[in-house]
XYZ file of C-alpha atoms in Angstrom:
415
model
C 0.000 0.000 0.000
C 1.127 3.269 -0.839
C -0.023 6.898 0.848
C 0.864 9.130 3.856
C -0.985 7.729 6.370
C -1.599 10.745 8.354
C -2.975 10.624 11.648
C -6.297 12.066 12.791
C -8.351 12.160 15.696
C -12.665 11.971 15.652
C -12.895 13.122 19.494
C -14.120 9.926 21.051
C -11.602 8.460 24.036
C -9.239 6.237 23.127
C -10.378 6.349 19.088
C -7.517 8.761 17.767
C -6.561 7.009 14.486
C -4.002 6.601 11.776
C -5.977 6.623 8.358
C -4.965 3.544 5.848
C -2.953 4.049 3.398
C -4.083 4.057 -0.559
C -4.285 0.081 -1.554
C -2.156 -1.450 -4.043
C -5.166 -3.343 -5.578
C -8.969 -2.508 -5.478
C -11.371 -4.989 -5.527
C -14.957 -4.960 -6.410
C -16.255 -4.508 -3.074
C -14.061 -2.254 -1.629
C -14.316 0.245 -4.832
C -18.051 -0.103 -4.377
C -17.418 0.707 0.097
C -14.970 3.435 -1.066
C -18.157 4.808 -3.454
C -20.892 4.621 -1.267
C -19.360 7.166 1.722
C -15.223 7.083 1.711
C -15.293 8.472 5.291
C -16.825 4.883 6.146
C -14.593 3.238 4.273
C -11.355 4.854 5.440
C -12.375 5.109 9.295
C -13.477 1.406 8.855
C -9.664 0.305 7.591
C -7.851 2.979 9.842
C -5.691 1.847 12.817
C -6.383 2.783 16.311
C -3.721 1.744 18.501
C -5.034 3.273 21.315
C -8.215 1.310 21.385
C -6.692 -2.776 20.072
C -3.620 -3.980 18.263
C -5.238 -5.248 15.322
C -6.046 -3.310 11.775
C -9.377 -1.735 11.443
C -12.014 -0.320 14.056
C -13.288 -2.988 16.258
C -16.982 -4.295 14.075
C -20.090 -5.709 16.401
C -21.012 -8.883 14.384
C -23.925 -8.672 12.144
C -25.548 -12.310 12.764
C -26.706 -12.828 9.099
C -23.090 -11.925 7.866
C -21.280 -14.400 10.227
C -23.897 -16.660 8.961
C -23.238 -16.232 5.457
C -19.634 -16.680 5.884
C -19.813 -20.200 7.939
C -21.657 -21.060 4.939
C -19.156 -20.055 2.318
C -16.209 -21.217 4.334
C -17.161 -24.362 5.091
C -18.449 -25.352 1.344
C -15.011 -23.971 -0.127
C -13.709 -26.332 2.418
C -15.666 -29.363 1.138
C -15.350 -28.333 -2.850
C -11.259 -28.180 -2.171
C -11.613 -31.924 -0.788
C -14.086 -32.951 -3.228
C -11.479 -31.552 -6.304
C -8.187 -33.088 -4.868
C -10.187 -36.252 -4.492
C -11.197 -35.820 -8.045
C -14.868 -36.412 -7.473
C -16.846 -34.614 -9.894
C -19.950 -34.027 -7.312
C -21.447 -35.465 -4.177
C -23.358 -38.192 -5.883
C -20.419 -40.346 -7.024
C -18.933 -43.197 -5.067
C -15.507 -41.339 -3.510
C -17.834 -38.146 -2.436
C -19.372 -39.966 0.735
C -15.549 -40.561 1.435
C -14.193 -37.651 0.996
C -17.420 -36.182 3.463
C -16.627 -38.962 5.934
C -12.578 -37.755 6.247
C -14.254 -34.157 6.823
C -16.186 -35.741 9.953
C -19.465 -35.082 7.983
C -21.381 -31.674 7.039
C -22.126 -30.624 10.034
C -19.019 -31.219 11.678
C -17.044 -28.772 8.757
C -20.031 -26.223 9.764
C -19.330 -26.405 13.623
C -15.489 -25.534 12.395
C -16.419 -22.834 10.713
C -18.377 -21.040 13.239
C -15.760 -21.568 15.418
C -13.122 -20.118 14.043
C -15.071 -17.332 12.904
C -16.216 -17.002 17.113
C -12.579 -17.181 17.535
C -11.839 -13.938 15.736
C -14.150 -12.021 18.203
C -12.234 -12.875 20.785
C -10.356 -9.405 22.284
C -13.067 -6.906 20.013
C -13.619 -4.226 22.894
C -17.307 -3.387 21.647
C -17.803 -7.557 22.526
C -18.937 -7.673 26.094
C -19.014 -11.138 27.494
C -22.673 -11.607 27.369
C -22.785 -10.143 23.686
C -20.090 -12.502 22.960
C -22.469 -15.646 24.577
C -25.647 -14.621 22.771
C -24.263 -14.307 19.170
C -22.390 -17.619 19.995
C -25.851 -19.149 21.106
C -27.910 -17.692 18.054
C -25.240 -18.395 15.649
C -24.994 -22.443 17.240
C -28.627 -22.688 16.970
C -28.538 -21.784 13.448
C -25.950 -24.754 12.334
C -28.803 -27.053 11.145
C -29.801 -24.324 8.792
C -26.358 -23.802 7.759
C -26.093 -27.637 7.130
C -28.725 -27.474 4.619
C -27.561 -24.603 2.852
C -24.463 -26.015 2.219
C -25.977 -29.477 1.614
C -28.155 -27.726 -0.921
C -25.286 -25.923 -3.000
C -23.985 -28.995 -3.006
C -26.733 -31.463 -4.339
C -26.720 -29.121 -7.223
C -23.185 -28.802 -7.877
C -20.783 -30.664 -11.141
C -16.789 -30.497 -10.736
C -15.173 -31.069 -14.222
C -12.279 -33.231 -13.111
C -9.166 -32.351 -14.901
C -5.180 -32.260 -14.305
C -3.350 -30.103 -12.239
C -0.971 -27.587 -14.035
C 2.137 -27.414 -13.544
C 3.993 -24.322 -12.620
C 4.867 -22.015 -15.560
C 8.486 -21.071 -16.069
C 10.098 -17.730 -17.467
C 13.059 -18.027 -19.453
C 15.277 -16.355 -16.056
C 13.858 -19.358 -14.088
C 11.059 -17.291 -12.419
C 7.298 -18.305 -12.706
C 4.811 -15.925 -14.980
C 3.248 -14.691 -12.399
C 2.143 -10.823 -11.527
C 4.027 -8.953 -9.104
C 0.968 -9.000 -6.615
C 0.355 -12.206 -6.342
C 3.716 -14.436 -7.105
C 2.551 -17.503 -6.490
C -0.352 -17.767 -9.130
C 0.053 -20.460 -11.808
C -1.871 -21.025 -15.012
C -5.079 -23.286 -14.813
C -5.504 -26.020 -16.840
C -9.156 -28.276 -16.978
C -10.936 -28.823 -14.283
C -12.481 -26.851 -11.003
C -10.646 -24.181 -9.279
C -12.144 -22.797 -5.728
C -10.889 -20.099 -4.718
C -9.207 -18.555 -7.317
C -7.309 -15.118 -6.615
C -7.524 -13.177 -10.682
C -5.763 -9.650 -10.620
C -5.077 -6.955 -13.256
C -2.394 -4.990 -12.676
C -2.408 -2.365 -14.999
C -6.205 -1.808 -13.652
C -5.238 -2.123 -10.117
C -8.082 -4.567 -9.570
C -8.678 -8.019 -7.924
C -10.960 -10.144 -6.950
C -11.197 -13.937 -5.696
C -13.887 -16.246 -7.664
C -15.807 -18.995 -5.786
C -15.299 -21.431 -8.586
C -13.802 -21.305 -11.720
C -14.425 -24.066 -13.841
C -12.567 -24.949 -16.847
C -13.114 -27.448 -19.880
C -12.990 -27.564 -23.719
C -15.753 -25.571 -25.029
C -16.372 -23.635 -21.429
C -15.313 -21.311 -18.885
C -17.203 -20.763 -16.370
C -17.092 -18.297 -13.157
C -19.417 -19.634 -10.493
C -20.211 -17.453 -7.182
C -22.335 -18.417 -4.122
C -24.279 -16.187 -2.581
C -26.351 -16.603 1.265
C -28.511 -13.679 0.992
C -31.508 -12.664 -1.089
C -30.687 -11.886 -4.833
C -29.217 -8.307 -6.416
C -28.699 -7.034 -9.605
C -25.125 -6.141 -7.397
C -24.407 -10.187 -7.684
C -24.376 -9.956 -11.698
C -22.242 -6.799 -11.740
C -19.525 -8.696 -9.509
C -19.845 -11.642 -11.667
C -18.792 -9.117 -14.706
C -16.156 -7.814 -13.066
C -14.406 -11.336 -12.272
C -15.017 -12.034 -16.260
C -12.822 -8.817 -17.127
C -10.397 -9.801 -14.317
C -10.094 -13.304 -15.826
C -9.738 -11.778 -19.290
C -6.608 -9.591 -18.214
C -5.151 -12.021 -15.916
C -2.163 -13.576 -17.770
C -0.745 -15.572 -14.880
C -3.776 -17.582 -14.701
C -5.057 -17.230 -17.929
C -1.981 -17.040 -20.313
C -4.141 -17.654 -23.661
C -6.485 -14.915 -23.056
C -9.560 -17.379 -23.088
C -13.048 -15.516 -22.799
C -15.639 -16.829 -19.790
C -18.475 -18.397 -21.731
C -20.446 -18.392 -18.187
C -21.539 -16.525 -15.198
C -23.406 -18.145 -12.234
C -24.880 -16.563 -9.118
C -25.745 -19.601 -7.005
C -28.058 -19.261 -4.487
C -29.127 -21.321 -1.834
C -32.437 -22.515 -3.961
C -31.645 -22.060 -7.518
C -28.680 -20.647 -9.652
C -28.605 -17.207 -11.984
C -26.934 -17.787 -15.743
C -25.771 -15.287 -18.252
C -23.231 -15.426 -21.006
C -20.006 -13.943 -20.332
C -19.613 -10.488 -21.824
C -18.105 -9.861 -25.533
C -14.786 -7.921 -26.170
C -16.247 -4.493 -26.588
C -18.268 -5.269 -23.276
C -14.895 -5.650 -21.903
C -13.239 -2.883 -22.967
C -16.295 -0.787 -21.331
C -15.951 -2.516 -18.044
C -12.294 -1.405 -18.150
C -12.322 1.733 -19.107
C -14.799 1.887 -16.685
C -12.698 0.536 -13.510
C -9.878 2.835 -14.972
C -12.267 5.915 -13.886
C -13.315 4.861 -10.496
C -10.227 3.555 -9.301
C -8.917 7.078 -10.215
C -11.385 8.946 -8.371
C -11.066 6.196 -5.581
C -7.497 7.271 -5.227
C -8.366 10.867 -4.586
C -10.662 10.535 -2.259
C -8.563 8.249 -0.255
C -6.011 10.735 -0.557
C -7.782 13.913 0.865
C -6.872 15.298 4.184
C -10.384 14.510 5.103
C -12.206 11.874 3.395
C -16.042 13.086 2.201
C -18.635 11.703 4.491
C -21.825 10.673 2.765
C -24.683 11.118 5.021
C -28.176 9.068 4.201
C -30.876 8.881 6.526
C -31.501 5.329 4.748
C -27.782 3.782 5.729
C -26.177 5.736 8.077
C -28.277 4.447 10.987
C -26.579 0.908 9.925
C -23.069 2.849 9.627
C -20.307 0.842 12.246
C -18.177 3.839 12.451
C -21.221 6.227 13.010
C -20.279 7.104 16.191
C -16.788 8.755 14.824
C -18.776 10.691 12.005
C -19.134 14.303 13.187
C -21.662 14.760 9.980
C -23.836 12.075 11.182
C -24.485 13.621 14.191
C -24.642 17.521 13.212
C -27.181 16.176 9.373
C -28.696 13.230 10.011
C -29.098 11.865 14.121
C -32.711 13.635 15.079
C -33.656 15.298 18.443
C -34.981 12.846 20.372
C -38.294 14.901 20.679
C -39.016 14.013 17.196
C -38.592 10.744 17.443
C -41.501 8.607 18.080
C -42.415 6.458 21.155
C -41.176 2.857 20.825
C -38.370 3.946 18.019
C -34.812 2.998 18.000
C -32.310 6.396 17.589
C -29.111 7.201 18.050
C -28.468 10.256 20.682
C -25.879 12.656 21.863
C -26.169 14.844 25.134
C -23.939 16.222 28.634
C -24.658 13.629 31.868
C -26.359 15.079 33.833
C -27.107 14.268 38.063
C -27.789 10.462 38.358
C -31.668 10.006 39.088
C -31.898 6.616 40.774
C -29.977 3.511 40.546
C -30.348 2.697 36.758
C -30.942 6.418 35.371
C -29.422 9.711 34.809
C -30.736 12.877 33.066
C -29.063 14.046 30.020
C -28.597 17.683 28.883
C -28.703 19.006 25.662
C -25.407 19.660 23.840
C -26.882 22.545 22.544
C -28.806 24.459 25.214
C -27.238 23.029 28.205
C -30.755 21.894 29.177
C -32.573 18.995 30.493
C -33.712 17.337 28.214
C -34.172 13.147 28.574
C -33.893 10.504 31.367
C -31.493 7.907 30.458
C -32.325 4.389 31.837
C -29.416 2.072 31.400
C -29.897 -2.164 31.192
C -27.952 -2.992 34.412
C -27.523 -0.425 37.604
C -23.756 -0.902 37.367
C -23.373 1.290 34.531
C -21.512 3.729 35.408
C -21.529 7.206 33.526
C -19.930 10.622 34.068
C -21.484 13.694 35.096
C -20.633 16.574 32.743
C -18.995 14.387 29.944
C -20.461 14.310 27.027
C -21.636 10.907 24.906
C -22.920 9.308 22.420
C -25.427 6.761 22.911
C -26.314 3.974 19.886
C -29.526 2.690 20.167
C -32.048 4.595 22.260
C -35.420 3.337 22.544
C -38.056 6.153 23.254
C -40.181 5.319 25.925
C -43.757 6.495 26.440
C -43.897 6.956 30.853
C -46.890 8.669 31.711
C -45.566 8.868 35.402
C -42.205 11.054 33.939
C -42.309 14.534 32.950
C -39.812 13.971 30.731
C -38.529 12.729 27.370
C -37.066 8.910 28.713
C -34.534 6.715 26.614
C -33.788 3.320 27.836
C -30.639 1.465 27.037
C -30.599 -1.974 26.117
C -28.348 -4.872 26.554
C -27.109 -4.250 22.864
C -26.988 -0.090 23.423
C -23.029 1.476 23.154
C -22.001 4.281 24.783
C -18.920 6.719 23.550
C -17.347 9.296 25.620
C -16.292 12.520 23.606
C -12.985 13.944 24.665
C -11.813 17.359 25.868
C -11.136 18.380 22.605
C -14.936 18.024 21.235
């Protein structure tokens, strides 16, 4: 990665930052991320070493996400075994094998979700209990996992084929790009998990499956979730990705075929023609350009939406979320979820405190927190995510209660 890396500071304790630098390689996804609001995408990928030791701010899991990954992980982990056993689907003799050395479906699903648990492990927005319930929500949802994955599948046809050997270059070195050195040319057969990259793009991408035979190439990629036009646009990118990719695809072959597979059917179209290409290029040329500025700005441009920011994880370091788009809580009906900034006030009784208004200095909502042991400051200023507006006809007052899932931020001096 290349850039300055400059460091910057949103005013919330122990969240003063580093921003990321400018990537080598875009991807899909990220140029998409990077589109949609780059503050997001640059406070998402910044370091904080003030707050954890690892890269990136600290995400809560979203359930259906973790979900969707256990899925994918554990059927690239059955379609690698089912390849290097050189069974062509589940329904020939060697697949019940091959499942059997795995310990069965389920028991590749159970892995999964653990080592995905695993890597919550030290996040400091994970509580303990939070921790326990997504463990117990995600465990309870392994039987559904099971039958996605046994579904994908039932439905599924590996072209056996040889394995390539490695290129050579005429200096002894191997033909691959300089991003990715150890990528080889594919020959026949099914490839999971294929990394393709273009480097004079600056784009890369990893394909589900790649399947390879005479007459057909084919780029296959599973999805959990409900459909999207999004899926097919992804799909188009990996074909121009394949198509400039001459490590793994040294004869420039075209894909003939693009699959979305879902967990109840599967999504064809051809692969796109050479001026179709040459658009999509062009086109990644552009954005990867303007993606480059924007992650290069002292201050990265904050998109505000009322329709996503709400489901922002960096919200709470967003100063323009706050000042265009978080409402006063006196507009905000009884029973609703919002987000809410105020000064602590004098504590009211063992589980509530009034909050004053950061503008007026005011009273102007009782706080009632999940457990009496939370502890808040009077006269520091917060930021609460996810207030629900309660309707007490025995208070005077405006009254939020916190919930078990509710996070609170401390602003520093400098705010």
């Amino acid at each position: 990665m290349t850039g300055s890396g400059a460091d910057f500071d949103p005013g919330i304790e122990a969240s003063a930052g580093v921003w990321p630098q400018r990537p080598d390689l875009w991807s899909y996804s990220s140029l998409k991320e990077v589109e949609a609001c780059p503050r997001r995408w640059m406070l998402t990928r910044a370091q904080y070493p003030d707050l954890w030791s690892r890269s990136g701010y600290p995400m809560m899991p979203v359930i259906a996400a973790v979900f969707g990954d256990v899925v994918h992980s554990s059927l690239e982990a059955i379609l690698k075994a089912l390849v290097a056993a050189g069974c062509e689907s589940t329904r020939v003799a060697g697949a019940a094998h091959v499942l059997r050395e795995l310990g069965g479906i389920t028991a590749v699903v159970e892995h999964a979700l653990k080592d995905r648990l695993a890597r919550l492990v030290g996040n400091p927005r994970l509580n303990r209990d939070r921790g326990r319930r997504v463990g117990r929500e995600l465990s309870d949802r392994v039987p559904e996992a099971r039958a996605q994955v046994q579904a994908y599948l039932s439905r599924i046809v590996l072209p056996a084929g040889s394995q390539p050997k490695r290129a050579a270059n005429p200096d002894g070195g191997n033909t691959c790009s300089r991003s990715c050195p150890q990528r080889r040319p594919v020959g026949t057969g099914s490839h999971p998990e294929i990394t393709l990259t273009a480097d004079e793009v600056r784009l890369t991408g990893r394909v589900d499956l790649l399947t390879v035979a005479d007459d057909v190439v084919r780029i296959t990629d599973y999805k959990t979730g409900v459909e999207d036009p999004g899926h097919l646009d992804q799909l188009h990118t990996y074909a121009l990705l394949w198509d400039l990719d001459r490590a793994v695809n040294p004869s420039g072959r075209k894909v003939t075929d693009l699959m979305a597979a879902y967990p109840s059917r599967e999504v064809s179209i051809p692969g796109p023609g050479e001026e179709e290409l040459r658009v999509l290029q062009q086109s990644f040329e552009t954005r990867i350009a303007a993606a480059d500025a924007e992650v290069a700005a002292p201050m990265p441009a904050a998109v505000t939406r009322e329709d996503t920011c709400g489901f922002c994880q960096v919200r709470q370091l967003c100063a323009e979320y706050w000042e265009q788009i978080v409402p006063g809580p006196d507009s905000v009906p009884p029973g609703d979820w919002f987000d809410y900034q105020g000064i602590v006030g004098q504590r009211n009784g063992v589980r509530s405190w009034w909050m004053m208004s950061s503008r007026t200095g005011g009273r102007e909502l009782l706080l009632r927190t999940p457990l009496p042991a939370t502890e808040l400051t009077s006269g520091s200023q917060i930021r609460v995510l996810g207030i629900r507006l309660d309707d007490d006809p025995e208070v005077e007052a405006l009254v939020g209660a916190m919930s078990a899932s509710s996070e609170v931020f401390v602003l520093n001096d400098r705010r």
